Structure formats: C-alpha cells, structure tokens
mmCIF file of C-alpha atoms in Angstrom:
data_model
loop_
_atom_site.group_PDB
_atom_site.id
_atom_site.type_symbol
_atom_site.label_atom_id
_atom_site.label_comp_id
_atom_site.label_asym_id
_atom_site.label_seq_id
_atom_site.Cartn_x
_atom_site.Cartn_y
_atom_site.Cartn_z
ATOM 1 C CA UNK Z 492 182.208 -20.141 82.554
ATOM 2 C CA UNK Z 493 178.987 -20.452 84.514
ATOM 3 C CA UNK Z 494 179.009 -20.744 88.287
ATOM 4 C CA UNK Z 495 176.691 -23.557 89.382
ATOM 5 C CA UNK Z 496 175.666 -24.469 92.910
ATOM 6 C CA UNK Z 497 174.138 -27.876 93.636
ATOM 7 C CA UNK Z 498 172.390 -28.439 96.972
ATOM 8 C CA UNK Z 499 171.510 -31.662 98.778
ATOM 9 C CA UNK Z 500 168.998 -30.299 101.340
ATOM 10 C CA UNK Z 501 169.053 -33.015 103.984
ATOM 11 C CA UNK Z 502 169.278 -31.845 107.585
ATOM 12 C CA UNK Z 503 169.539 -34.405 110.380
ATOM 13 C CA UNK Z 504 166.225 -34.457 112.306
ATOM 14 C CA UNK Z 505 166.305 -33.493 115.983
ATOM 15 C CA UNK Z 506 165.083 -36.923 117.089
ATOM 16 C CA UNK Z 507 167.213 -38.826 114.634
ATOM 17 C CA UNK Z 508 167.923 -42.485 115.427
ATOM 18 C CA UNK Z 509 169.218 -43.586 112.054
ATOM 19 C CA UNK Z 510 172.656 -45.163 111.827
ATOM 20 C CA UNK Z 511 172.814 -44.549 108.093
ATOM 21 C CA UNK Z 512 174.707 -41.583 106.659
ATOM 22 C CA UNK Z 513 175.947 -41.952 103.115
ATOM 23 C CA UNK Z 514 177.282 -39.257 100.770
ATOM 24 C CA UNK Z 515 174.855 -38.077 98.049
ATOM 25 C CA UNK Z 516 176.573 -39.570 95.027
ATOM 26 C CA UNK Z 517 173.815 -38.710 92.530
ATOM 27 C CA UNK Z 518 174.283 -34.971 92.813
ATOM 28 C CA UNK Z 519 178.056 -35.505 93.023
ATOM 29 C CA UNK Z 520 177.998 -37.196 89.607
ATOM 30 C CA UNK Z 521 176.304 -34.109 88.181
ATOM 31 C CA UNK Z 522 178.942 -31.872 89.783
ATOM 32 C CA UNK Z 523 181.701 -33.988 88.206
ATOM 33 C CA UNK Z 524 180.109 -33.737 84.766
ATOM 34 C CA UNK Z 525 179.862 -29.960 85.132
ATOM 35 C CA UNK Z 526 183.501 -29.732 86.173
ATOM 36 C CA UNK Z 527 184.604 -31.832 83.215
ATOM 37 C CA UNK Z 528 182.753 -29.452 80.888
ATOM 38 C CA UNK Z 529 184.611 -26.479 82.403
ATOM 39 C CA UNK Z 530 181.912 -25.052 84.648
ATOM 40 C CA UNK Z 531 182.616 -23.681 88.119
ATOM 41 C CA UNK Z 532 180.701 -26.302 90.115
ATOM 42 C CA UNK Z 533 179.974 -26.046 93.850
ATOM 43 C CA UNK Z 534 178.134 -28.536 96.037
ATOM 44 C CA UNK Z 535 176.582 -28.099 99.471
ATOM 45 C CA UNK Z 536 175.694 -31.296 101.312
ATOM 46 C CA UNK Z 537 173.613 -30.135 104.292
ATOM 47 C CA UNK Z 538 173.855 -33.422 106.210
ATOM 48 C CA UNK Z 539 176.194 -32.084 108.883
ATOM 49 C CA UNK Z 540 175.063 -28.443 108.756
ATOM 50 C CA UNK Z 541 172.211 -26.483 110.284
ATOM 51 C CA UNK Z 542 170.013 -24.231 108.172
ATOM 52 C CA UNK Z 543 171.851 -21.049 109.083
ATOM 53 C CA UNK Z 544 175.253 -22.486 108.142
ATOM 54 C CA UNK Z 545 173.939 -23.990 104.912
ATOM 55 C CA UNK Z 546 172.267 -20.791 103.771
ATOM 56 C CA UNK Z 547 175.370 -18.740 104.565
ATOM 57 C CA UNK Z 548 177.466 -21.098 102.423
ATOM 58 C CA UNK Z 549 174.907 -21.015 99.601
ATOM 59 C CA UNK Z 550 174.694 -17.222 99.510
ATOM 60 C CA UNK Z 551 178.479 -16.906 99.602
ATOM 61 C CA UNK Z 552 178.829 -18.845 96.340
ATOM 62 C CA UNK Z 553 176.792 -16.238 94.425
ATOM 63 C CA UNK Z 554 176.086 -18.815 91.743
ATOM 64 C CA UNK Z 555 174.394 -17.927 88.462
ATOM 65 C CA UNK Z 556 172.568 -21.265 88.417
ATOM 66 C CA UNK Z 557 171.323 -23.208 91.436
ATOM 67 C CA UNK Z 558 170.182 -26.830 91.255
ATOM 68 C CA UNK Z 559 168.400 -28.365 94.260
ATOM 69 C CA UNK Z 560 167.784 -32.073 94.768
ATOM 70 C CA UNK Z 561 164.440 -33.166 96.158
ATOM 71 C CA UNK Z 562 162.707 -36.265 97.399
ATOM 72 C CA UNK Z 563 159.524 -36.435 99.490
ATOM 73 C CA UNK Z 564 161.319 -36.152 102.840
ATOM 74 C CA UNK Z 565 163.252 -33.065 101.707
ATOM 75 C CA UNK Z 566 160.401 -31.082 100.132
ATOM 76 C CA UNK Z 567 160.147 -28.358 102.785
ATOM 77 C CA UNK Z 568 163.900 -27.786 102.800
ATOM 78 C CA UNK Z 569 164.076 -27.771 99.007
ATOM 79 C CA UNK Z 570 161.388 -25.101 98.698
ATOM 80 C CA UNK Z 571 162.954 -23.101 101.538
ATOM 81 C CA UNK Z 572 166.269 -22.933 99.712
ATOM 82 C CA UNK Z 573 164.513 -21.898 96.498
ATOM 83 C CA UNK Z 574 162.788 -19.057 98.324
ATOM 84 C CA UNK Z 575 166.002 -17.883 99.979
ATOM 85 C CA UNK Z 576 168.075 -17.996 96.781
ATOM 86 C CA UNK Z 577 165.464 -16.722 94.333
ATOM 87 C CA UNK Z 578 166.636 -13.099 94.328
ATOM 88 C CA UNK Z 579 170.307 -13.983 93.865
ATOM 89 C CA UNK Z 580 170.011 -16.697 91.203
ATOM 90 C CA UNK Z 581 169.347 -16.256 87.513
ATOM 91 C CA UNK Z 582 168.198 -19.839 86.998
ATOM 92 C CA UNK Z 583 166.695 -22.134 89.647
ATOM 93 C CA UNK Z 584 166.549 -25.831 88.798
ATOM 94 C CA UNK Z 585 164.845 -28.669 90.699
ATOM 95 C CA UNK Z 586 165.763 -32.322 90.202
ATOM 96 C CA UNK Z 587 165.487 -35.715 91.854
ATOM 97 C CA UNK Z 588 162.731 -38.296 92.385
ATOM 98 C CA UNK Z 589 159.900 -35.986 93.482
ATOM 99 C CA UNK Z 590 160.283 -33.318 90.755
ATOM 100 C CA UNK Z 591 160.573 -36.127 88.210
ATOM 101 C CA UNK Z 592 157.310 -37.689 89.429
ATOM 102 C CA UNK Z 593 155.364 -34.461 89.898
ATOM 103 C CA UNK Z 594 157.075 -31.487 88.234
ATOM 104 C CA UNK Z 595 154.187 -29.014 88.026
ATOM 105 C CA UNK Z 596 154.109 -27.829 91.694
ATOM 106 C CA UNK Z 597 157.851 -27.120 91.587
ATOM 107 C CA UNK Z 598 157.405 -24.603 88.796
ATOM 108 C CA UNK Z 599 155.744 -22.267 91.278
ATOM 109 C CA UNK Z 600 159.194 -21.926 92.858
ATOM 110 C CA UNK Z 601 161.708 -22.969 90.170
ATOM 111 C CA UNK Z 602 162.417 -21.971 86.580
ATOM 112 C CA UNK Z 603 163.078 -25.494 85.330
ATOM 113 C CA UNK Z 604 162.556 -29.086 86.474
ATOM 114 C CA UNK Z 605 165.010 -31.760 85.328
ATOM 115 C CA UNK Z 606 163.381 -35.164 84.987
ATOM 116 C CA UNK Z 607 165.378 -38.365 85.385
ATOM 117 C CA UNK Z 608 169.152 -38.523 85.053
ATOM 118 C CA UNK Z 609 170.670 -35.082 85.228
ATOM 119 C CA UNK Z 610 174.241 -35.173 83.927
ATOM 120 C CA UNK Z 611 173.659 -34.549 80.220
ATOM 121 C CA UNK Z 612 170.481 -32.571 80.787
ATOM 122 C CA UNK Z 613 172.254 -30.075 83.048
ATOM 123 C CA UNK Z 614 175.064 -29.638 80.522
ATOM 124 C CA UNK Z 615 172.594 -28.893 77.733
ATOM 125 C CA UNK Z 616 170.522 -26.667 79.986
ATOM 126 C CA UNK Z 617 173.604 -24.595 80.801
ATOM 127 C CA UNK Z 618 174.496 -24.310 77.115
ATOM 128 C CA UNK Z 619 170.997 -23.018 76.417
ATOM 129 C CA UNK Z 620 171.257 -20.617 79.355
ATOM 130 C CA UNK Z 621 174.646 -19.282 78.248
ATOM 131 C CA UNK Z 622 173.506 -18.867 74.648
ATOM 132 C CA UNK Z 623 170.084 -17.455 75.541
ATOM 133 C CA UNK Z 624 168.615 -20.301 73.488
ATOM 134 C CA UNK Z 625 165.058 -21.600 73.698
ATOM 135 C CA UNK Z 626 164.718 -24.227 76.419
ATOM 136 C CA UNK Z 627 162.667 -26.470 74.149
ATOM 137 C CA UNK Z 628 165.958 -27.589 72.611
ATOM 138 C CA UNK Z 629 166.834 -29.398 75.879
ATOM 139 C CA UNK Z 630 165.389 -32.892 76.329
ATOM 140 C CA UNK Z 631 164.279 -34.076 79.745
ATOM 141 C CA UNK Z 632 163.016 -30.848 81.294
ATOM 142 C CA UNK Z 633 159.764 -29.120 82.205
ATOM 143 C CA UNK Z 634 159.309 -25.335 82.334
ATOM 144 C CA UNK Z 635 156.646 -22.675 82.050
ATOM 145 C CA UNK Z 636 156.252 -20.405 79.053
ATOM 146 C CA UNK Z 637 153.795 -17.722 80.063
ATOM 147 C CA UNK Z 638 150.888 -19.781 81.441
ATOM 148 C CA UNK Z 639 151.724 -22.974 79.546
ATOM 149 C CA UNK Z 640 153.550 -25.968 80.976
ATOM 150 C CA UNK Z 641 156.156 -27.199 78.489
ATOM 151 C CA UNK Z 642 157.339 -30.817 78.629
ATOM 152 C CA UNK Z 643 160.295 -31.385 76.310
ATOM 153 C CA UNK Z 644 160.881 -34.921 74.947
ATOM 154 C CA UNK Z 645 162.057 -37.471 77.498
ATOM 155 C CA UNK Z 646 165.776 -38.077 77.627
ATOM 156 C CA UNK Z 647 167.038 -41.595 77.009
ATOM 157 C CA UNK Z 648 169.028 -43.266 79.761
ATOM 158 C CA UNK Z 649 172.807 -43.053 79.579
ATOM 159 C CA UNK Z 650 173.802 -46.388 78.050
ATOM 160 C CA UNK Z 651 177.546 -46.318 78.670
ATOM 161 C CA UNK Z 652 178.032 -45.525 82.366
ATOM 162 C CA UNK Z 653 181.819 -45.656 81.961
ATOM 163 C CA UNK Z 654 181.663 -42.343 80.081
ATOM 164 C CA UNK Z 655 180.223 -40.567 83.132
ATOM 165 C CA UNK Z 656 183.003 -39.141 85.353
ATOM 166 C CA UNK Z 657 183.301 -40.497 88.877
ATOM 167 C CA UNK Z 658 181.492 -38.368 91.489
ATOM 168 C CA UNK Z 659 183.181 -35.183 92.704
ATOM 169 C CA UNK Z 660 183.840 -36.510 96.192
ATOM 170 C CA UNK Z 661 186.256 -33.676 96.911
ATOM 171 C CA UNK Z 662 183.212 -31.385 97.179
ATOM 172 C CA UNK Z 663 181.646 -33.511 99.946
ATOM 173 C CA UNK Z 664 182.226 -33.275 103.730
ATOM 174 C CA UNK Z 665 184.197 -36.533 103.726
ATOM 175 C CA UNK Z 666 185.795 -36.067 107.143
ATOM 176 C CA UNK Z 667 182.348 -35.731 108.722
ATOM 177 C CA UNK Z 668 181.197 -38.964 107.094
ATOM 178 C CA UNK Z 669 184.359 -40.715 108.278
ATOM 179 C CA UNK Z 670 183.847 -39.530 111.862
ATOM 180 C CA UNK Z 671 180.192 -40.558 111.772
ATOM 181 C CA UNK Z 672 181.073 -44.035 110.506
ATOM 182 C CA UNK Z 673 183.732 -44.598 113.141
ATOM 183 C CA UNK Z 674 181.320 -43.488 115.870
ATOM 184 C CA UNK Z 675 178.396 -45.631 114.692
ATOM 185 C CA UNK Z 676 180.120 -48.695 113.271
ATOM 186 C CA UNK Z 677 183.649 -48.556 114.620
ATOM 187 C CA UNK Z 678 185.110 -48.028 111.152
ATOM 188 C CA UNK Z 679 184.769 -45.567 108.284
ATOM 189 C CA UNK Z 680 182.509 -46.489 105.387
ATOM 190 C CA UNK Z 681 181.372 -45.080 102.051
ATOM 191 C CA UNK Z 682 179.356 -46.130 99.024
ATOM 192 C CA UNK Z 683 180.063 -46.701 95.330
ATOM 193 C CA UNK Z 684 177.616 -47.093 92.465
ATOM 194 C CA UNK Z 685 178.426 -49.892 90.029
ATOM 195 C CA UNK Z 686 174.972 -49.907 88.392
ATOM 196 C CA UNK Z 687 171.992 -47.686 87.730
ATOM 197 C CA UNK Z 688 168.429 -48.830 88.022
ATOM 198 C CA UNK Z 689 167.390 -52.291 89.141
ATOM 199 C CA UNK Z 690 166.269 -55.498 87.390
ATOM 200 C CA UNK Z 691 163.251 -55.796 89.699
ATOM 201 C CA UNK Z 692 159.972 -53.842 89.757
ATOM 202 C CA UNK Z 693 158.961 -53.353 93.394
ATOM 203 C CA UNK Z 694 155.793 -51.258 93.755
ATOM 204 C CA UNK Z 695 157.252 -48.957 96.425
ATOM 205 C CA UNK Z 696 160.418 -48.046 94.502
ATOM 206 C CA UNK Z 697 160.999 -45.019 92.276
ATOM 207 C CA UNK Z 698 162.939 -47.187 89.807
ATOM 208 C CA UNK Z 699 159.679 -47.847 87.994
ATOM 209 C CA UNK Z 700 158.971 -44.109 87.873
ATOM 210 C CA UNK Z 701 162.335 -43.580 86.209
ATOM 211 C CA UNK Z 702 161.560 -46.190 83.566
ATOM 212 C CA UNK Z 703 162.595 -49.487 85.152
ATOM 213 C CA UNK Z 704 166.090 -49.551 83.688
ATOM 214 C CA UNK Z 705 169.149 -51.559 84.687
ATOM 215 C CA UNK Z 706 172.658 -50.676 83.465
ATOM 216 C CA UNK Z 707 176.134 -51.615 84.658
ATOM 217 C CA UNK Z 708 179.546 -50.034 84.732
ATOM 218 C CA UNK Z 709 182.309 -52.279 83.437
ATOM 219 C CA UNK Z 710 184.382 -54.094 86.116
ATOM 220 C CA UNK Z 711 187.406 -52.071 85.008
#
C-alpha cells in the first residue's frame, strides 16, 4: 500500500479581503479515489495554516508519493513545497490547471505532470510506480526521460461521474470552514459539484484548455 500525500497550497494573503473560502473538492475527489483503491491517502489543505505548520504536517506524513495542485496564483507555493519535499519523496507529481496548460517548466521540479482530470491517472500512475513499470503506459501525463520530454496520449474525460467516489471531506479542515462561514455570512456553507466542465466557451476560463467538456452526475 502506497502512502500518498496531496497538497492544496493556498495560503491566505496578508491583505486578504475575500469573503470566499470553499474547500478544494477537486483534490479531495482524487484522495477519495485513492482511498477506494486501498492507498493510504493524506490531504493537506493549507487554507487555514501558515507555511511552517503546513510543512511540518507534510514532512510528518513521510509519504512515498506527493501530489501538489497548482494554478497561477499558487505557483510560488507549489514550487516551494516541491523543493522542501524533494529529498523525502520518491515521486513528486504536479497537477491542476497550470501544469495542464504548461507542463514543461514543472518538470524542473517534479517527476511527473498529470494533465486534466486526475482520478484515474493517479491510480494508474501509482500502479506503474509500485510495479516499476514504464510511465509511458499511463495516459494523461508528461515526464522527462533523460533529456526528452515525453507526452503520453491524452486521457479521455470520465463519462460516468456517478462512478467517481464523493470527495474525501473527512480529510479537510471542515470546522475551520464552518467557523469562517459563520463569521463572514452568519451561517455555515459548503460546495458540491453536480457537473464537470461547462456548456459555454468563455475566453478567460480554463474549461476550454481542458477540452470544453460538460458532464453531469445523475440527480440520484
């Protein structure tokens, strides 16, 4: 059983005025899929932590594999975690919108970049890691082999969202989100995801980068 640590590297800015704080469900879906497959999955959501606390938690896990989420606003923190955990981790994986859009720079710091949806890709990546198999058998990733950049075939979108386990919310700092909601809005609040993608094609949105899909969970 492989120990996997997933990190959402968002730290609240010093001059933060935002009233929005929502749990990172994307990375929580990946954690749930790993748990279902029997892996020892850990998740660190840095939203209510400082860097020192977050790093202490990350090092304490002593995970074999570390996956770090990244978008443009989290780039510095993502690379910082990779640098801090490099010596302890056997496999460093980057995922999220920015690595999907521009994977090459991340391979200066990470072993593998996961492009697009990560649930099935992470499961196959871990199987390859455990079996010492060639990474070119895993669709939806980018990695370096000597000096060459290897893009494996793109992974198709998950068609049946009902087969994906609900996010591992028990790994999130739920009490902190509840307190934040009550302070800002007067009541606690959370999010659910009933669809993936979007039927529209706004120029500023990463939905187009991910292929412009739109899929729904069943009402049940």
